[in-house]
XYZ file of C-alpha atoms in Angstrom:
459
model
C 21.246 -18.684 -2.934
C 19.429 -19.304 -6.230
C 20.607 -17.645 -8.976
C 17.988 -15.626 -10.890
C 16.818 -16.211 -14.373
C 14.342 -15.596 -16.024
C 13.029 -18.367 -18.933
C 14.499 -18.196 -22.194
C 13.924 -14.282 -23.929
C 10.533 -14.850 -25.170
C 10.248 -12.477 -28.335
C 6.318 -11.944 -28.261
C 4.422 -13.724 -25.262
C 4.050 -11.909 -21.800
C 3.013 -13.678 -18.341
C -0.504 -14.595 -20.479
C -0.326 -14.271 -24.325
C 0.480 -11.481 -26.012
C -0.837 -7.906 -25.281
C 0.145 -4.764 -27.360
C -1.854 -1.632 -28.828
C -4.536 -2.555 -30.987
C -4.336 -2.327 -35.269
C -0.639 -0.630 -34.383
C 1.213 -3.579 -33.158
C -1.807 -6.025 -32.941
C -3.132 -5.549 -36.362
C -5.134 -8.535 -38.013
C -2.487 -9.758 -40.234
C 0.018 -10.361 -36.746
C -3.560 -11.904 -35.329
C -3.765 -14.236 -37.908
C -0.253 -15.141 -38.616
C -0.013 -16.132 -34.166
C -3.479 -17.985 -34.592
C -1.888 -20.101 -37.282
C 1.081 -20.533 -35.890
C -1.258 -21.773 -32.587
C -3.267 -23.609 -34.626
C -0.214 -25.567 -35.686
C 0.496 -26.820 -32.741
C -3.590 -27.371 -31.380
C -4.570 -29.391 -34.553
C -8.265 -29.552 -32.936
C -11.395 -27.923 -32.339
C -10.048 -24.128 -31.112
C -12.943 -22.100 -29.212
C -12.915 -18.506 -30.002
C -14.331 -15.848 -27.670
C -13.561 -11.868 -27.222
C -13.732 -9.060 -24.470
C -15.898 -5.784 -25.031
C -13.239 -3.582 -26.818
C -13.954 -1.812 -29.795
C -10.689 -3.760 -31.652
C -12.293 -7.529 -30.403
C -14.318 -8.183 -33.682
C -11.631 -7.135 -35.946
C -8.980 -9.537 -33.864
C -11.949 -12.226 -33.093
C -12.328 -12.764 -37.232
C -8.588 -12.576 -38.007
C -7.956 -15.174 -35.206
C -10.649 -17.094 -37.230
C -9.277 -16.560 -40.186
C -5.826 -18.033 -39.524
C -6.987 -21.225 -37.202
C -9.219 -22.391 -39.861
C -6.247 -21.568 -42.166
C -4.112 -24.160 -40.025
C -6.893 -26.583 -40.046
C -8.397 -26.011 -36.947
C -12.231 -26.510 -36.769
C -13.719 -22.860 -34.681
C -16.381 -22.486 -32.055
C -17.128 -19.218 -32.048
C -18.623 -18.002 -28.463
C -19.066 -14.267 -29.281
C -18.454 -11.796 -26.397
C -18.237 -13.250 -22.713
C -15.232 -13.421 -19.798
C -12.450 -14.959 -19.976
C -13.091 -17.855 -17.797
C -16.358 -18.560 -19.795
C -13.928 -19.500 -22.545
C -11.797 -21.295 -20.403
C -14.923 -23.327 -18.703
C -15.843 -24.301 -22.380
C -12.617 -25.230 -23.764
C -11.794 -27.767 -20.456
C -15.672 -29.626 -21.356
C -15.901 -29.372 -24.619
C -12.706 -28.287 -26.983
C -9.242 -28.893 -27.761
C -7.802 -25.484 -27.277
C -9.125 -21.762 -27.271
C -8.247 -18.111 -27.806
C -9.257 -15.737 -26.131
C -9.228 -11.660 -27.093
C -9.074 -9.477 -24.216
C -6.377 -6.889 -22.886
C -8.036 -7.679 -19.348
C -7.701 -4.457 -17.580
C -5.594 -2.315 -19.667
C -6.461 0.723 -21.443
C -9.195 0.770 -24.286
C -6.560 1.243 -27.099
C -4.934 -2.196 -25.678
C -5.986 -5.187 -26.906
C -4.600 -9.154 -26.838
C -4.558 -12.811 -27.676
C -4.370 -15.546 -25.020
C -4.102 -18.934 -25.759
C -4.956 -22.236 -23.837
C -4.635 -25.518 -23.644
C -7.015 -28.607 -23.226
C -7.888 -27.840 -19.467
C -8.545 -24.013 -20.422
C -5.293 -23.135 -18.844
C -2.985 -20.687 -20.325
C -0.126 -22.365 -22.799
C 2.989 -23.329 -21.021
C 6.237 -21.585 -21.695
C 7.600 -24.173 -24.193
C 4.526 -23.820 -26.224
C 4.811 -19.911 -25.771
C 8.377 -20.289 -27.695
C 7.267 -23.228 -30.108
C 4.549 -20.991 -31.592
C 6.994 -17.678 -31.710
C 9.945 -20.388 -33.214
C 6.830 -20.898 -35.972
C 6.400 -17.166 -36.637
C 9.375 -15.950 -36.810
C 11.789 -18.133 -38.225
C 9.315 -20.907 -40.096
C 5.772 -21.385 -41.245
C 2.860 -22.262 -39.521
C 0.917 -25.197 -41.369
C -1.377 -24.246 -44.193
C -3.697 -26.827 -44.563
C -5.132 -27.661 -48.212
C -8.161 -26.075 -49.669
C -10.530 -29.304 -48.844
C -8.747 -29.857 -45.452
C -9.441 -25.623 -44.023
C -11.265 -25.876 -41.162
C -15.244 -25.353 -40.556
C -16.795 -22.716 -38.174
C -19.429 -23.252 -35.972
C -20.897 -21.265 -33.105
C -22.122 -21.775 -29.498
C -24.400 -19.127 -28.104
C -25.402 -21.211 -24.962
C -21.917 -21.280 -23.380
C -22.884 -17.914 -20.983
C -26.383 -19.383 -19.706
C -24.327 -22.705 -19.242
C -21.382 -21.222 -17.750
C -23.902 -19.356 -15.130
C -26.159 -22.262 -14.134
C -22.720 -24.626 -13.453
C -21.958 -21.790 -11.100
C -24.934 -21.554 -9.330
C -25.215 -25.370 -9.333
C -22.431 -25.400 -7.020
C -23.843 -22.811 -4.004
C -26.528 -23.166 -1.451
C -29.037 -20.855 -3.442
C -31.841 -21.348 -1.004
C -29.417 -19.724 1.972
C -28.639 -16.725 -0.423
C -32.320 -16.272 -1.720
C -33.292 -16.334 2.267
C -30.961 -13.898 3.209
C -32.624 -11.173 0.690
C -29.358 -9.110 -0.522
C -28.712 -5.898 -1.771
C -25.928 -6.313 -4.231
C -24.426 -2.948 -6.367
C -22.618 -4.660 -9.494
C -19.899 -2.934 -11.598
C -18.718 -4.358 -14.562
C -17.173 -1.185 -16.014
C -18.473 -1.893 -19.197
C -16.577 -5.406 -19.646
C -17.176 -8.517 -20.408
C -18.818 -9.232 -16.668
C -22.040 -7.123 -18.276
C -23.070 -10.370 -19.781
C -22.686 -12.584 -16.705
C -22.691 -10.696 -13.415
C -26.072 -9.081 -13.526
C -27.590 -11.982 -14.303
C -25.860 -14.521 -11.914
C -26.629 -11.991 -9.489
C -30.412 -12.250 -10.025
C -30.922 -15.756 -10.193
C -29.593 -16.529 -7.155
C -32.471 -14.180 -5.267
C -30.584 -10.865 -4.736
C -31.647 -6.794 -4.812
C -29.457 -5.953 -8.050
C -28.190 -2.602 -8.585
C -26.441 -2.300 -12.014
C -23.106 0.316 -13.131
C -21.477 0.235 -16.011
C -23.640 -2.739 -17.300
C -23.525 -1.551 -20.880
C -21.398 -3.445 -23.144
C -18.615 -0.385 -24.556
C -15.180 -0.697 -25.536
C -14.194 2.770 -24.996
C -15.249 2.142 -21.111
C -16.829 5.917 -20.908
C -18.263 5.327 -16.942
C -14.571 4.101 -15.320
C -11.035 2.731 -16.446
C -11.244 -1.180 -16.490
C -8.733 -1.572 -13.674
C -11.102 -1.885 -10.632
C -8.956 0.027 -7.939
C -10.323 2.218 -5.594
C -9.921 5.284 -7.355
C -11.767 4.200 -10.838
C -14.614 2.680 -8.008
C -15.979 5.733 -6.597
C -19.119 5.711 -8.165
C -20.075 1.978 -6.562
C -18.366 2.887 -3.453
C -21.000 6.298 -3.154
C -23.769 4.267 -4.813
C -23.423 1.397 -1.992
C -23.444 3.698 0.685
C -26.653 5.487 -0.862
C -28.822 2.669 -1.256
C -27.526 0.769 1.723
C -26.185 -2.127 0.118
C -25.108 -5.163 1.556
C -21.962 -5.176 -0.544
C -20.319 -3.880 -4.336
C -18.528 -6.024 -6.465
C -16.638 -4.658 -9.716
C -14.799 -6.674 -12.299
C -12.120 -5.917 -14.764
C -12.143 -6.030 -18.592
C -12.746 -9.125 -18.981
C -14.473 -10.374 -15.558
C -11.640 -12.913 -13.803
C -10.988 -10.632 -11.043
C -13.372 -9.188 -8.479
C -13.224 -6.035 -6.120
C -15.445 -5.968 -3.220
C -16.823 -2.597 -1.312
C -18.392 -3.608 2.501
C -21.463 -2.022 3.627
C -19.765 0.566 4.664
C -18.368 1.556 1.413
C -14.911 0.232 2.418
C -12.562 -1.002 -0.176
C -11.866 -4.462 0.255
C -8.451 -5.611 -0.668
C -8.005 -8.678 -3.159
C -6.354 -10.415 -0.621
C -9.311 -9.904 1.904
C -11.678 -11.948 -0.303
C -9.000 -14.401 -1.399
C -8.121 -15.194 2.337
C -12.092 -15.200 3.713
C -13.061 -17.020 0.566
C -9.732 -19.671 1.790
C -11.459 -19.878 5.180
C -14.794 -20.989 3.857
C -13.135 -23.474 1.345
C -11.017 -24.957 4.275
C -13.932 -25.138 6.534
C -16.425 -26.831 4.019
C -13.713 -29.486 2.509
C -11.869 -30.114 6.218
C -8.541 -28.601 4.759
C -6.997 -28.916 1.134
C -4.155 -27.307 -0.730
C -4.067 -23.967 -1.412
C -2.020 -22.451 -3.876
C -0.908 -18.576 -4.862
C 1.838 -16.555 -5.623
C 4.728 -15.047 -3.823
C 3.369 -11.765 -3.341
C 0.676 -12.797 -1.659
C -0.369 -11.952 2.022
C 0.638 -13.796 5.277
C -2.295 -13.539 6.149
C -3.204 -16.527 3.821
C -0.780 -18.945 5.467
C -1.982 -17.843 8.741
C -5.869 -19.212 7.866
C -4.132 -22.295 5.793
C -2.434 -23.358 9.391
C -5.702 -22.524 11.425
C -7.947 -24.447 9.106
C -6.215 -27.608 7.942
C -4.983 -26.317 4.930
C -1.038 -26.385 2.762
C -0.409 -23.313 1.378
C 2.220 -23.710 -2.223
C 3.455 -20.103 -3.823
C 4.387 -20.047 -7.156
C 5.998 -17.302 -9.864
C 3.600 -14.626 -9.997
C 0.643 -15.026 -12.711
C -2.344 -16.492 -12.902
C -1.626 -19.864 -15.418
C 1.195 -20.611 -12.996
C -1.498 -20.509 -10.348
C -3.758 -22.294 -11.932
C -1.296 -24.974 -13.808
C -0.019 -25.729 -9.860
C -3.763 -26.517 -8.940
C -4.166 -28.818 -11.800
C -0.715 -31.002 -11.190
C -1.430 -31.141 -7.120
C -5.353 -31.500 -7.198
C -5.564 -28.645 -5.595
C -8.549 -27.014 -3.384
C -8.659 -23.728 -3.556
C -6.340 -20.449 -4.941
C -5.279 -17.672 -6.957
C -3.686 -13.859 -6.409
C -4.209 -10.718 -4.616
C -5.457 -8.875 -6.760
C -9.287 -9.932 -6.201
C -8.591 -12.805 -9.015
C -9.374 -16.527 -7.563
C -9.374 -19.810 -9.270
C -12.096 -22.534 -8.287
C -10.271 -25.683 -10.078
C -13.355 -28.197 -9.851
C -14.930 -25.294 -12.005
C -12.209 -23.118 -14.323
C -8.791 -23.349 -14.707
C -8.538 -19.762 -14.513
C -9.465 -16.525 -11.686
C -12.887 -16.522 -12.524
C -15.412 -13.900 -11.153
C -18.648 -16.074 -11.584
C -17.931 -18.488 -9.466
C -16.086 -15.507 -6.550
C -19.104 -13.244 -6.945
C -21.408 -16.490 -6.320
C -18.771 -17.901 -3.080
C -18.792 -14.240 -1.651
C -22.905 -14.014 -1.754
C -22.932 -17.517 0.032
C -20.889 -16.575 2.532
C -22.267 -13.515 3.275
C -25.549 -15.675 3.404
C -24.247 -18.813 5.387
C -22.332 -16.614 8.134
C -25.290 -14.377 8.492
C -22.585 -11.434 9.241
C -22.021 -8.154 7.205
C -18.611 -7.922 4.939
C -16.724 -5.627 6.878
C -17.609 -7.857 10.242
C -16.515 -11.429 7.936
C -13.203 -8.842 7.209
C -12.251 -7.805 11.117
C -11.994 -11.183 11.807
C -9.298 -11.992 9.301
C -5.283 -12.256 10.221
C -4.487 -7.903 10.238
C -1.821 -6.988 8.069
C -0.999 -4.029 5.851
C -0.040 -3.769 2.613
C 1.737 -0.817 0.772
C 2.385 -1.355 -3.510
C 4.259 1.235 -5.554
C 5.750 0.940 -9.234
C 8.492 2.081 -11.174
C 9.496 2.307 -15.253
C 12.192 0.445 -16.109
C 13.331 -0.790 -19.708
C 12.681 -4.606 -19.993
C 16.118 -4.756 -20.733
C 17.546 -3.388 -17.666
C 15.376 -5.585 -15.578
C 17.470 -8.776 -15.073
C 20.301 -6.677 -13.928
C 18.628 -5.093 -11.566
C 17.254 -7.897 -9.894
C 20.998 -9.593 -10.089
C 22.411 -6.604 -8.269
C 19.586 -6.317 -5.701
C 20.058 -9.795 -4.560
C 23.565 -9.873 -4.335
C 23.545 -6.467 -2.165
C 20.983 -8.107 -0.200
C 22.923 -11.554 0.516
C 26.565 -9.794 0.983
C 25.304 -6.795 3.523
C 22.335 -8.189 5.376
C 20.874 -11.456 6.871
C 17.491 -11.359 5.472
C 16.021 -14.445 3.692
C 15.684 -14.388 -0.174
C 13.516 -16.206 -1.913
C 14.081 -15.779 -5.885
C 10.941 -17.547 -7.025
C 9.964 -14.708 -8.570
C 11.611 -11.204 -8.983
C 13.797 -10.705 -5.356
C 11.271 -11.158 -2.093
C 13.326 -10.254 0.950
C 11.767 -11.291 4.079
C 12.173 -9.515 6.983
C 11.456 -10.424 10.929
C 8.653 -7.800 10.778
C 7.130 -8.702 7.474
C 8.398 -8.652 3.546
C 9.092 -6.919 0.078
C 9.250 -8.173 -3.179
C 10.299 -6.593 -6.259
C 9.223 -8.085 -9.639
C 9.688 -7.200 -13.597
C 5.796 -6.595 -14.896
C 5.700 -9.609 -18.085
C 3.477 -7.153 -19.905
C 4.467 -3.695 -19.370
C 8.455 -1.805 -18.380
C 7.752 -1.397 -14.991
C 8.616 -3.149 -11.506
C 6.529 -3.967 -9.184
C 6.849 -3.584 -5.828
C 4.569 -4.860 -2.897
C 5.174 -5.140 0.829
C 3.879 -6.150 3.900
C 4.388 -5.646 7.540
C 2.264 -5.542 10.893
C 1.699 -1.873 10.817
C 1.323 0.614 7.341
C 3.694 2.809 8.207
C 6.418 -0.261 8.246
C 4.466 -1.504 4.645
C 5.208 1.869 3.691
C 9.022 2.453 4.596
C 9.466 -1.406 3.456
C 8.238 -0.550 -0.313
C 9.992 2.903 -0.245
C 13.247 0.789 0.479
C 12.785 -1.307 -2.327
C 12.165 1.083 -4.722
C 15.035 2.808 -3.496
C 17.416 -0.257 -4.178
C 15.471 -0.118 -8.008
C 16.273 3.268 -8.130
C 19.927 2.446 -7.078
C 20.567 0.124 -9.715
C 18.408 1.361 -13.146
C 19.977 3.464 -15.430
């Protein structure tokens, strides 16, 4: 058995960047300080773009502030997704920030960083910058070398068309659909609505309005925060709902019906169009990902690679193996000939072509996916405590039972009947815990079990 370790204490960075409560922790004088210290390391052309919370100006201009101090040139790309900064950084720049707390709480804010592709920095670079902060000085570049700001207010429309540009339009203009967007007041009210339009559909707008205090719904698009789509479908007789998070990467789909559809519905019917169109490919995702995916990977052609859970280790995989096709369950899925990165453009636009190409509803396209059930439940726990737990989990686990372990990520124990896993969250002191199993009430007893053995061990 692997031992398990987790990378060298980082003292600021999370799974992706850093995320803390905004002008408390994340003030502009932290901001600018990181972006330097970033900066440092980038010595390039640094694209600069921000989510819809009330706090992204103030960070956006301090980020600003401090690349140009390290002698970065800035691109400035106002408020759009996430992935629209990463699609613009892999064409066109040496490095970007992005300021978004995703979907967190309006008084949360954050700074991710990425590299050249529009991926999220690698661990090493995570500790070189915090190395810089902390115990040194980031590079201060002299008054006729600070860097010059420009801006680039075409990247959405761009970002958009490329998207389009890559579906049969004509299919989903034929098929005349009724499509309820969400975008909780994020980021995805610049994009989603629009996309949505010019590729033929019926759109029906929610939370469309650009507002950081997101007064229609809580940015996490669960089922509870989506009852106002789910109603609204059912209403108007939609063909499908789609809602996106802060800062639109992920996408939530609601059938015809009004049905929830789980993340790891649309990743795995999404896998089975990709597999089908490119006559198999790799697929890549994360350890806590469904069965079910494997399942389509082996009917279709396809190799299926899990990695540590988060997105950048996702999409970093997909880069390094030329990878198809992947992402996570949680409705976020990465299209690497588009963005390094879950991206909701190009899901929303794959969804509506499938929809269109099959010439079946959503919850049909769903019933004839692999069946399994799912059951997720979470738990506080000081970060501190966290490593111990996991140590004493395992090692109950390999001494009193014969289950496999696999310690890619937190302690997955797979069972004959299906599989937990129990993780650390990299942003918040919680675990995770997600199972699976061929019926719910086996999910159910599987996750109660592991957060019993939590429970067991925490303080």
């Amino acid at each position: 058995m692997g031992i398990i370790k987790m990378s060298k204490e980082k003292r600021l960075f999370g799974t992706f960047g850093v995320r803390r409560t905004a002008n408390d922790i994340l003030t502009p004088e932290f901001a600018s300080r990181l972006a330097a210290c970033y900066g440092t390391q980038i010595q390039g052309t640094v694209a600069v773009g921000g989510d819809t919370r009330t706090s992204s100006p103030m960070l956006m201009e301090a980020v600003k502030a401090g690349l140009l101090s390290s002698g970065c040139d800035v691109v400035d790309l106002g408020i759009l997704p996430t992935p629209g900064v990463q699609y613009a950084v892999r064409k066109y720049y040496d490095g970007g920030v992005m300021i978004t707390a995703s979907h967190n709480p309006p008084k949360y804010n954050g700074i991710k960083f990425l590299d050249e592709f529009g991926i999220g920095i690698p661990d090493d670079m995570d500790l070189a910058i915090e190395e810089l902060y902390f115990d040194s000085e980031p590079k201060r570049a002299e008054w006729h070398e600070i860097g010059q700001i420009y801006h680039n207010d075409k990247i959405i429309d761009e970002y958009v068309d490329e998207a389009i540009s890559k579906v049969n339009v004509d299919a989903i203009r034929e098929a005349n659909l009724k499509v309820v967007v969400d975008c909780g007041s994020g980021a995805g009210a610049y994009t989603a609505p629009y996309l949505i339009r010019k590729l033929g559909c019926n759109v029906t707008t929610l939370n469309c309005q650009a507002d950081g205090s997101f007064p229609g719904r809580d940015p996490e698009p669960i089922e509870e925060n989506l009852q106002e789509l789910i109603s609204v479908v059912k209403e108007l007789g939609a063909d499908i709902g789609i809602a996106h998070d802060g800062d639109a990467d992920r996408t939530i789909c609601i059938d015809e019906k009004g049905n929830f559809v789980l993340g790891d519905k649309t990743f795995t019917l999404i896998e089975k169009q990709m597999l089908k169109e490119n006559n198999g490919g790799i697929i890549v995702t994360t350890v806590a990902t469904s069965q079910a995916i494997y399942d389509i990977a082996e009917e279709y052609n396809g190799e299926v690679i899990a990695t540590a859970v988060g997105d950048l280790l996702v999409a970093r995989e997909l880069h390094d193996k030329n990878g198809l096709f992947g992402g996570e369950e949680n409705g976020g899925l990465i299209f690497p000939d588009f963005v390094y990165g879950r991206d909701a453009v190009m899901t929303v636009a794959k969804i509506l072509e499938t929809l269109a190409l099959e010439k079946k509803s959503l919850s049909e396209l769903v019933s004839e996916l692999p069946v399994y059930y799912a059951s997720k439940m979470k738990i506080e726990c000081p970060d501190e405590q966290k490593q111990p737990v996991m140590t004493q989990i395992a090692e109950e686990i390999k001494n009193t039972t014969d289950f496999e372990l696999d310690l890619t990520d937190g302690v997955k124990i797979l069972k004959e009947d299906g599989w937990v896993i129990i993780r650390p969250s990299g942003t918040e002191p919680i675990f995770r815990c997600f199972a699976e199993s061929d019926t719910q009430q086996k999910a159910d007893e599987m996750t109660e079990w592991g957060m019993s053995l939590i429970k067991k061990y925490k303080e």
